[in-house]
mmCIF file of C-alpha atoms in Angstrom:
data_model
loop_
_atom_site.group_PDB
_atom_site.id
_atom_site.type_symbol
_atom_site.label_atom_id
_atom_site.label_comp_id
_atom_site.label_asym_id
_atom_site.label_seq_id
_atom_site.Cartn_x
_atom_site.Cartn_y
_atom_site.Cartn_z
ATOM 1 C CA UNK U 23 25.448 52.300 -13.986
ATOM 2 C CA UNK U 24 28.359 52.198 -11.664
ATOM 3 C CA UNK U 25 27.456 49.560 -9.305
ATOM 4 C CA UNK U 26 26.682 47.726 -12.585
ATOM 5 C CA UNK U 27 30.042 48.088 -14.343
ATOM 6 C CA UNK U 28 31.756 46.493 -10.836
ATOM 7 C CA UNK U 29 29.355 44.245 -11.934
ATOM 8 C CA UNK U 30 29.902 42.912 -15.043
ATOM 9 C CA UNK U 31 33.667 43.497 -14.344
ATOM 10 C CA UNK U 32 33.715 41.134 -11.896
ATOM 11 C CA UNK U 33 31.971 38.306 -14.202
ATOM 12 C CA UNK U 34 33.825 38.635 -16.885
ATOM 13 C CA UNK U 35 36.444 35.888 -18.361
ATOM 14 C CA UNK U 36 39.356 37.856 -17.991
ATOM 15 C CA UNK U 37 39.271 40.666 -15.000
ATOM 16 C CA UNK U 38 42.043 43.137 -14.610
ATOM 17 C CA UNK U 39 43.458 45.356 -12.116
ATOM 18 C CA UNK U 40 45.429 47.858 -10.528
ATOM 19 C CA UNK U 41 45.396 51.182 -8.497
ATOM 20 C CA UNK U 42 46.654 54.649 -8.224
ATOM 21 C CA UNK U 43 46.675 57.041 -5.318
ATOM 22 C CA UNK U 44 44.658 60.696 -5.738
ATOM 23 C CA UNK U 45 45.530 63.127 -2.985
ATOM 24 C CA UNK U 46 42.286 64.270 -0.853
ATOM 25 C CA UNK U 47 41.785 67.651 0.992
ATOM 26 C CA UNK U 48 41.614 66.897 5.206
ATOM 27 C CA UNK U 49 40.946 69.917 7.463
ATOM 28 C CA UNK U 50 42.762 67.380 9.828
ATOM 29 C CA UNK U 51 46.126 66.792 8.438
ATOM 30 C CA UNK U 52 48.947 68.481 9.322
ATOM 31 C CA UNK U 53 49.554 68.679 4.955
ATOM 32 C CA UNK U 54 46.328 69.699 4.086
ATOM 33 C CA UNK U 55 45.339 66.377 2.516
ATOM 34 C CA UNK U 56 45.998 62.851 3.012
ATOM 35 C CA UNK U 57 46.433 60.266 0.086
ATOM 36 C CA UNK U 58 43.754 57.979 -0.944
ATOM 37 C CA UNK U 59 43.706 55.326 -3.812
ATOM 38 C CA UNK U 60 41.530 54.733 -6.791
ATOM 39 C CA UNK U 61 41.876 50.946 -7.564
ATOM 40 C CA UNK U 62 40.492 50.176 -11.634
ATOM 41 C CA UNK U 63 39.231 47.354 -12.689
ATOM 42 C CA UNK U 64 39.063 46.157 -16.518
ATOM 43 C CA UNK U 65 36.984 42.877 -17.975
ATOM 44 C CA UNK U 66 37.165 41.260 -21.337
ATOM 45 C CA UNK U 67 36.289 37.464 -23.056
ATOM 46 C CA UNK U 68 39.980 37.954 -24.626
ATOM 47 C CA UNK U 69 42.982 39.619 -24.575
ATOM 48 C CA UNK U 70 41.059 42.996 -25.157
ATOM 49 C CA UNK U 71 39.463 44.856 -22.611
ATOM 50 C CA UNK U 72 36.231 45.696 -22.793
ATOM 51 C CA UNK U 73 34.495 47.179 -20.055
ATOM 52 C CA UNK U 74 35.947 49.084 -16.617
ATOM 53 C CA UNK U 75 35.026 50.167 -13.322
ATOM 54 C CA UNK U 76 37.298 52.395 -10.661
ATOM 55 C CA UNK U 77 36.365 52.633 -7.111
ATOM 56 C CA UNK U 78 37.697 55.003 -4.405
ATOM 57 C CA UNK U 79 39.282 53.718 -1.076
ATOM 58 C CA UNK U 80 40.388 56.052 1.895
ATOM 59 C CA UNK U 81 43.680 54.032 2.328
ATOM 60 C CA UNK U 82 45.881 52.388 -0.092
ATOM 61 C CA UNK U 83 46.579 49.885 2.714
ATOM 62 C CA UNK U 84 44.956 45.843 1.821
ATOM 63 C CA UNK U 85 43.165 46.691 4.617
ATOM 64 C CA UNK U 86 41.544 49.421 7.119
ATOM 65 C CA UNK U 87 39.194 51.351 4.825
ATOM 66 C CA UNK U 88 36.296 52.657 6.052
ATOM 67 C CA UNK U 89 32.823 51.232 6.458
ATOM 68 C CA UNK U 90 31.611 51.177 2.931
ATOM 69 C CA UNK U 91 34.367 50.708 1.101
ATOM 70 C CA UNK U 92 35.776 48.636 -0.764
ATOM 71 C CA UNK U 93 39.627 47.639 -1.156
ATOM 72 C CA UNK U 94 41.623 45.426 -3.038
ATOM 73 C CA UNK U 95 41.468 42.534 -0.879
ATOM 74 C CA UNK U 96 37.853 42.974 -0.788
ATOM 75 C CA UNK U 97 37.306 43.346 -4.059
ATOM 76 C CA UNK U 98 39.374 40.506 -5.208
ATOM 77 C CA UNK U 99 37.188 38.437 -2.935
ATOM 78 C CA UNK U 100 35.201 38.839 -4.600
ATOM 79 C CA UNK U 101 36.249 37.502 -7.414
ATOM 80 C CA UNK U 102 36.514 34.065 -9.356
ATOM 81 C CA UNK U 103 38.706 33.196 -11.466
ATOM 82 C CA UNK U 104 41.297 35.204 -14.229
ATOM 83 C CA UNK U 105 42.690 38.087 -12.553
ATOM 84 C CA UNK U 106 46.079 39.728 -13.922
ATOM 85 C CA UNK U 107 47.942 41.860 -11.606
ATOM 86 C CA UNK U 108 51.142 42.828 -11.003
ATOM 87 C CA UNK U 109 52.812 41.310 -7.904
ATOM 88 C CA UNK U 110 51.841 43.863 -5.374
ATOM 89 C CA UNK U 111 52.112 42.638 -1.519
ATOM 90 C CA UNK U 112 48.517 43.743 -1.423
ATOM 91 C CA UNK U 113 47.552 41.467 -3.141
ATOM 92 C CA UNK U 114 49.210 38.625 -1.968
ATOM 93 C CA UNK U 115 47.388 37.115 0.092
ATOM 94 C CA UNK U 116 43.914 36.787 -2.345
ATOM 95 C CA UNK U 117 46.278 35.533 -5.394
ATOM 96 C CA UNK U 118 46.185 32.271 -2.964
ATOM 97 C CA UNK U 119 42.990 31.843 -3.536
ATOM 98 C CA UNK U 120 42.658 28.613 -5.248
ATOM 99 C CA UNK U 121 39.322 29.961 -7.353
ATOM 100 C CA UNK U 122 41.527 32.750 -8.214
ATOM 101 C CA UNK U 123 43.824 31.889 -11.244
ATOM 102 C CA UNK U 124 46.553 34.431 -10.404
ATOM 103 C CA UNK U 125 47.969 35.731 -13.553
ATOM 104 C CA UNK U 126 51.701 38.486 -14.110
ATOM 105 C CA UNK U 127 51.865 41.430 -15.908
ATOM 106 C CA UNK U 128 55.442 41.043 -18.495
ATOM 107 C CA UNK U 129 55.335 44.605 -18.952
ATOM 108 C CA UNK U 130 56.120 44.982 -15.096
ATOM 109 C CA UNK U 131 58.742 42.513 -15.570
ATOM 110 C CA UNK U 132 60.578 44.238 -18.937
ATOM 111 C CA UNK U 133 60.549 47.362 -17.012
ATOM 112 C CA UNK U 134 63.020 45.673 -14.468
ATOM 113 C CA UNK U 135 65.472 44.933 -16.740
ATOM 114 C CA UNK U 136 64.809 48.197 -18.756
ATOM 115 C CA UNK U 137 65.785 49.552 -15.449
ATOM 116 C CA UNK U 138 69.272 47.558 -15.085
ATOM 117 C CA UNK U 139 70.673 48.805 -18.996
ATOM 118 C CA UNK U 140 69.806 51.623 -17.930
ATOM 119 C CA UNK U 141 72.019 51.766 -14.848
ATOM 120 C CA UNK U 142 74.793 51.317 -17.634
ATOM 121 C CA UNK U 143 74.704 46.821 -17.354
ATOM 122 C CA UNK U 144 74.271 45.662 -20.374
ATOM 123 C CA UNK U 145 73.448 42.023 -19.457
ATOM 124 C CA UNK U 146 69.877 43.087 -19.562
ATOM 125 C CA UNK U 147 69.693 43.619 -23.028
ATOM 126 C CA UNK U 148 69.909 39.781 -24.171
ATOM 127 C CA UNK U 149 66.796 39.889 -21.990
ATOM 128 C CA UNK U 150 64.819 42.289 -23.660
ATOM 129 C CA UNK U 151 65.267 41.193 -26.765
ATOM 130 C CA UNK U 152 63.807 37.912 -25.723
ATOM 131 C CA UNK U 153 60.751 40.397 -24.610
ATOM 132 C CA UNK U 154 60.541 42.011 -27.688
ATOM 133 C CA UNK U 155 60.167 38.526 -28.795
ATOM 134 C CA UNK U 156 57.385 37.451 -27.131
ATOM 135 C CA UNK U 157 55.358 40.574 -27.610
ATOM 136 C CA UNK U 158 55.607 40.524 -31.444
ATOM 137 C CA UNK U 159 54.129 37.557 -31.429
ATOM 138 C CA UNK U 160 51.118 38.648 -29.345
ATOM 139 C CA UNK U 161 50.839 41.544 -32.023
ATOM 140 C CA UNK U 162 51.456 38.674 -34.959
ATOM 141 C CA UNK U 163 48.556 37.359 -33.465
ATOM 142 C CA UNK U 164 46.013 40.652 -31.639
ATOM 143 C CA UNK U 165 43.235 39.663 -34.394
ATOM 144 C CA UNK U 166 43.423 35.699 -33.848
ATOM 145 C CA UNK U 167 41.043 33.298 -31.892
ATOM 146 C CA UNK U 168 41.960 32.093 -28.550
ATOM 147 C CA UNK U 169 43.136 28.547 -30.564
ATOM 148 C CA UNK U 170 45.703 29.874 -32.630
ATOM 149 C CA UNK U 171 46.986 31.963 -30.409
ATOM 150 C CA UNK U 172 47.452 29.764 -27.773
ATOM 151 C CA UNK U 173 48.836 27.498 -30.843
ATOM 152 C CA UNK U 174 51.509 30.552 -31.770
ATOM 153 C CA UNK U 175 52.539 30.474 -28.227
ATOM 154 C CA UNK U 176 53.060 27.214 -26.979
ATOM 155 C CA UNK U 177 55.529 26.900 -30.563
ATOM 156 C CA UNK U 178 57.716 30.161 -30.221
ATOM 157 C CA UNK U 179 56.524 31.946 -26.831
ATOM 158 C CA UNK U 180 57.363 29.460 -24.332
ATOM 159 C CA UNK U 181 60.808 27.992 -25.562
ATOM 160 C CA UNK U 182 61.863 31.648 -25.535
ATOM 161 C CA UNK U 183 60.383 32.093 -22.118
ATOM 162 C CA UNK U 184 62.244 28.404 -21.630
ATOM 163 C CA UNK U 185 64.998 30.294 -22.689
ATOM 164 C CA UNK U 186 64.632 33.369 -20.409
ATOM 165 C CA UNK U 187 64.471 31.359 -17.406
ATOM 166 C CA UNK U 188 67.338 29.070 -18.157
ATOM 167 C CA UNK U 189 69.004 32.276 -18.794
ATOM 168 C CA UNK U 190 67.817 34.160 -15.132
ATOM 169 C CA UNK U 191 68.820 31.315 -13.702
ATOM 170 C CA UNK U 192 73.017 31.174 -14.855
ATOM 171 C CA UNK U 193 72.951 34.454 -13.549
ATOM 172 C CA UNK U 194 71.630 34.524 -10.035
ATOM 173 C CA UNK U 195 74.424 33.420 -8.536
ATOM 174 C CA UNK U 196 76.760 35.889 -9.794
ATOM 175 C CA UNK U 197 74.916 38.842 -9.753
ATOM 176 C CA UNK U 198 74.033 41.149 -6.845
ATOM 177 C CA UNK U 199 70.947 40.948 -5.137
ATOM 178 C CA UNK U 200 69.841 44.327 -4.464
ATOM 179 C CA UNK U 201 72.015 45.339 -8.069
ATOM 180 C CA UNK U 202 68.842 46.432 -10.385
ATOM 181 C CA UNK U 203 69.557 43.390 -12.966
ATOM 182 C CA UNK U 204 69.197 41.235 -9.433
ATOM 183 C CA UNK U 205 66.083 42.566 -8.648
ATOM 184 C CA UNK U 206 64.755 41.670 -12.505
ATOM 185 C CA UNK U 207 66.161 38.088 -11.874
ATOM 186 C CA UNK U 208 65.091 37.716 -9.012
ATOM 187 C CA UNK U 209 61.749 38.629 -9.733
ATOM 188 C CA UNK U 210 61.073 36.743 -12.923
ATOM 189 C CA UNK U 211 61.853 33.082 -11.383
ATOM 190 C CA UNK U 212 60.140 34.115 -7.875
ATOM 191 C CA UNK U 213 56.824 34.987 -9.987
ATOM 192 C CA UNK U 214 57.776 32.650 -13.492
ATOM 193 C CA UNK U 215 54.259 30.473 -12.690
ATOM 194 C CA UNK U 216 51.989 33.673 -12.913
ATOM 195 C CA UNK U 217 54.262 35.237 -15.455
ATOM 196 C CA UNK U 218 53.738 31.985 -17.943
ATOM 197 C CA UNK U 219 50.140 31.803 -16.794
ATOM 198 C CA UNK U 220 49.681 33.358 -20.856
ATOM 199 C CA UNK U 221 51.384 29.992 -22.473
ATOM 200 C CA UNK U 222 47.999 27.866 -20.461
ATOM 201 C CA UNK U 223 45.457 30.025 -22.791
ATOM 202 C CA UNK U 224 44.746 31.897 -25.560
ATOM 203 C CA UNK U 225 42.801 34.619 -23.421
ATOM 204 C CA UNK U 226 44.593 35.251 -21.143
ATOM 205 C CA UNK U 227 46.519 38.832 -21.751
ATOM 206 C CA UNK U 228 50.785 38.590 -21.418
ATOM 207 C CA UNK U 229 50.430 41.314 -19.101
ATOM 208 C CA UNK U 230 47.999 43.818 -17.325
ATOM 209 C CA UNK U 231 48.490 46.675 -19.563
ATOM 210 C CA UNK U 232 44.924 46.852 -19.274
ATOM 211 C CA UNK U 233 44.859 48.560 -16.009
ATOM 212 C CA UNK U 234 47.537 50.255 -16.202
ATOM 213 C CA UNK U 235 45.861 52.541 -19.247
ATOM 214 C CA UNK U 236 42.333 53.082 -17.165
ATOM 215 C CA UNK U 237 44.951 55.363 -15.145
ATOM 216 C CA UNK U 238 46.481 57.875 -18.357
ATOM 217 C CA UNK U 239 42.967 59.870 -18.112
ATOM 218 C CA UNK U 240 43.048 59.888 -13.880
ATOM 219 C CA UNK U 241 46.759 60.793 -14.119
ATOM 220 C CA UNK U 242 45.923 63.769 -16.559
ATOM 221 C CA UNK U 243 43.209 65.359 -15.126
ATOM 222 C CA UNK U 244 44.782 64.861 -11.575
ATOM 223 C CA UNK U 245 47.252 67.366 -12.765
ATOM 224 C CA UNK U 246 44.687 69.842 -13.340
ATOM 225 C CA UNK U 247 42.715 69.243 -10.281
ATOM 226 C CA UNK U 248 45.319 68.365 -7.966
ATOM 227 C CA UNK U 249 42.673 66.683 -5.112
ATOM 228 C CA UNK U 250 39.554 66.062 -4.176
ATOM 229 C CA UNK U 251 37.741 67.885 -2.159
ATOM 230 C CA UNK U 252 36.648 65.515 0.267
ATOM 231 C CA UNK U 253 36.461 61.325 0.366
ATOM 232 C CA UNK U 254 32.480 61.785 -1.430
ATOM 233 C CA UNK U 255 33.768 64.063 -4.011
ATOM 234 C CA UNK U 256 36.529 60.681 -4.705
ATOM 235 C CA UNK U 257 33.681 58.825 -5.195
ATOM 236 C CA UNK U 258 31.742 60.725 -6.958
ATOM 237 C CA UNK U 259 35.074 60.950 -9.245
ATOM 238 C CA UNK U 260 35.419 57.257 -9.580
ATOM 239 C CA UNK U 261 31.713 57.144 -10.753
ATOM 240 C CA UNK U 262 32.939 59.821 -13.115
ATOM 241 C CA UNK U 263 35.893 58.016 -14.983
ATOM 242 C CA UNK U 264 33.493 54.530 -14.695
ATOM 243 C CA UNK U 265 31.592 55.795 -16.548
ATOM 244 C CA UNK U 266 33.484 57.683 -19.329
ATOM 245 C CA UNK U 267 36.144 54.837 -19.393
ATOM 246 C CA UNK U 268 32.802 52.486 -20.283
ATOM 247 C CA UNK U 269 32.140 54.938 -22.868
ATOM 248 C CA UNK U 270 35.514 55.031 -24.863
ATOM 249 C CA UNK U 271 36.213 51.416 -24.551
ATOM 250 C CA UNK U 272 33.031 50.688 -26.057
ATOM 251 C CA UNK U 273 33.217 53.673 -29.344
ATOM 252 C CA UNK U 274 30.776 55.951 -27.243
ATOM 253 C CA UNK U 275 30.716 60.274 -27.655
ATOM 254 C CA UNK U 276 30.173 60.615 -24.337
ATOM 255 C CA UNK U 277 28.701 63.697 -24.617
ATOM 256 C CA UNK U 278 26.435 61.807 -26.425
ATOM 257 C CA UNK U 279 25.840 58.972 -24.114
ATOM 258 C CA UNK U 280 24.996 60.844 -21.180
ATOM 259 C CA UNK U 281 22.483 63.489 -23.005
ATOM 260 C CA UNK U 282 20.765 60.697 -24.187
ATOM 261 C CA UNK U 283 20.987 58.157 -20.488
ATOM 262 C CA UNK U 284 21.054 60.980 -17.856
ATOM 263 C CA UNK U 285 16.926 62.581 -18.725
ATOM 264 C CA UNK U 286 16.141 58.116 -18.704
ATOM 265 C CA UNK U 287 18.468 57.756 -15.482
ATOM 266 C CA UNK U 288 15.657 60.987 -13.863
ATOM 267 C CA UNK U 289 13.187 58.726 -13.750
ATOM 268 C CA UNK U 290 12.139 55.365 -12.142
ATOM 269 C CA UNK U 291 13.825 52.552 -13.674
ATOM 270 C CA UNK U 292 13.816 48.718 -13.278
ATOM 271 C CA UNK U 293 17.011 48.278 -12.000
ATOM 272 C CA UNK U 294 17.057 44.787 -14.253
ATOM 273 C CA UNK U 295 17.131 47.128 -17.134
ATOM 274 C CA UNK U 296 20.621 49.254 -16.162
ATOM 275 C CA UNK U 297 22.525 46.363 -17.797
ATOM 276 C CA UNK U 298 20.914 48.571 -21.543
ATOM 277 C CA UNK U 299 22.046 51.467 -20.145
ATOM 278 C CA UNK U 300 25.578 50.689 -20.598
ATOM 279 C CA UNK U 301 27.754 52.546 -23.315
ATOM 280 C CA UNK U 302 28.645 49.541 -24.896
ATOM 281 C CA UNK U 303 24.757 47.910 -24.971
ATOM 282 C CA UNK U 304 23.200 51.475 -26.036
ATOM 283 C CA UNK U 305 25.043 51.885 -28.854
ATOM 284 C CA UNK U 306 23.945 48.206 -29.706
ATOM 285 C CA UNK U 307 20.630 49.611 -29.062
ATOM 286 C CA UNK U 308 20.923 52.369 -31.097
ATOM 287 C CA UNK U 309 21.984 49.995 -34.202
ATOM 288 C CA UNK U 310 19.568 47.799 -33.998
ATOM 289 C CA UNK U 311 16.937 51.368 -33.628
#
């Protein structure tokens, strides 16, 4: 089921991607533990996620994972089409691949201006007001089809973003580059093409929030167990998170689902039948029955 979830996310129309850390017990380390990584993916056919998957790697580096592990470059190398990420340098080499349609995260860009405003630079408030307008357009078209959403974006979002970029270009030469506002402006200008990709397709989301939501449960449970007992334990955690998140996105009770599916998995089944045991397909099958 875990491998099937990964395959389905990689084959989805839109893929979201992000990562977070997970501590793993390591007796040979002076601190007694080391930092691994959980790479989270979500897949959708439009702007709302429909399924998710997690992969564990023993290092947060882009490469140099243990044999058999998948790091961020390995995962993205398996993908073609729309990928929504933040602009982490770990993903830089894969984002340049012509097979990927690189889409930026405007929520991430917005946070830089929040930091600038929090530092006392009131000039950032104007940009935050513009972001509020962009997100209001997204909210107003949440239930719309891709064509209708795209029309609204071109009519309202594109002129707004044009003004935002013009504002950044007007200020960039006069704001210290290492100041909070300077960092916010440079982020916008450097990644303008990826950040504005949502203006070209009604099915492309405005941000990578779906991937970040993947880690809410991880953050909550991580506070309880503190660390995984081994790399194998962290891999099992990635599998458990995958199944539970897919249940959540499909609106399925995980206890009811696992009670039904685990006995089936305990028997010999064909790989071709695994897709029908995924939470969303399982729920559809019960409704049909």
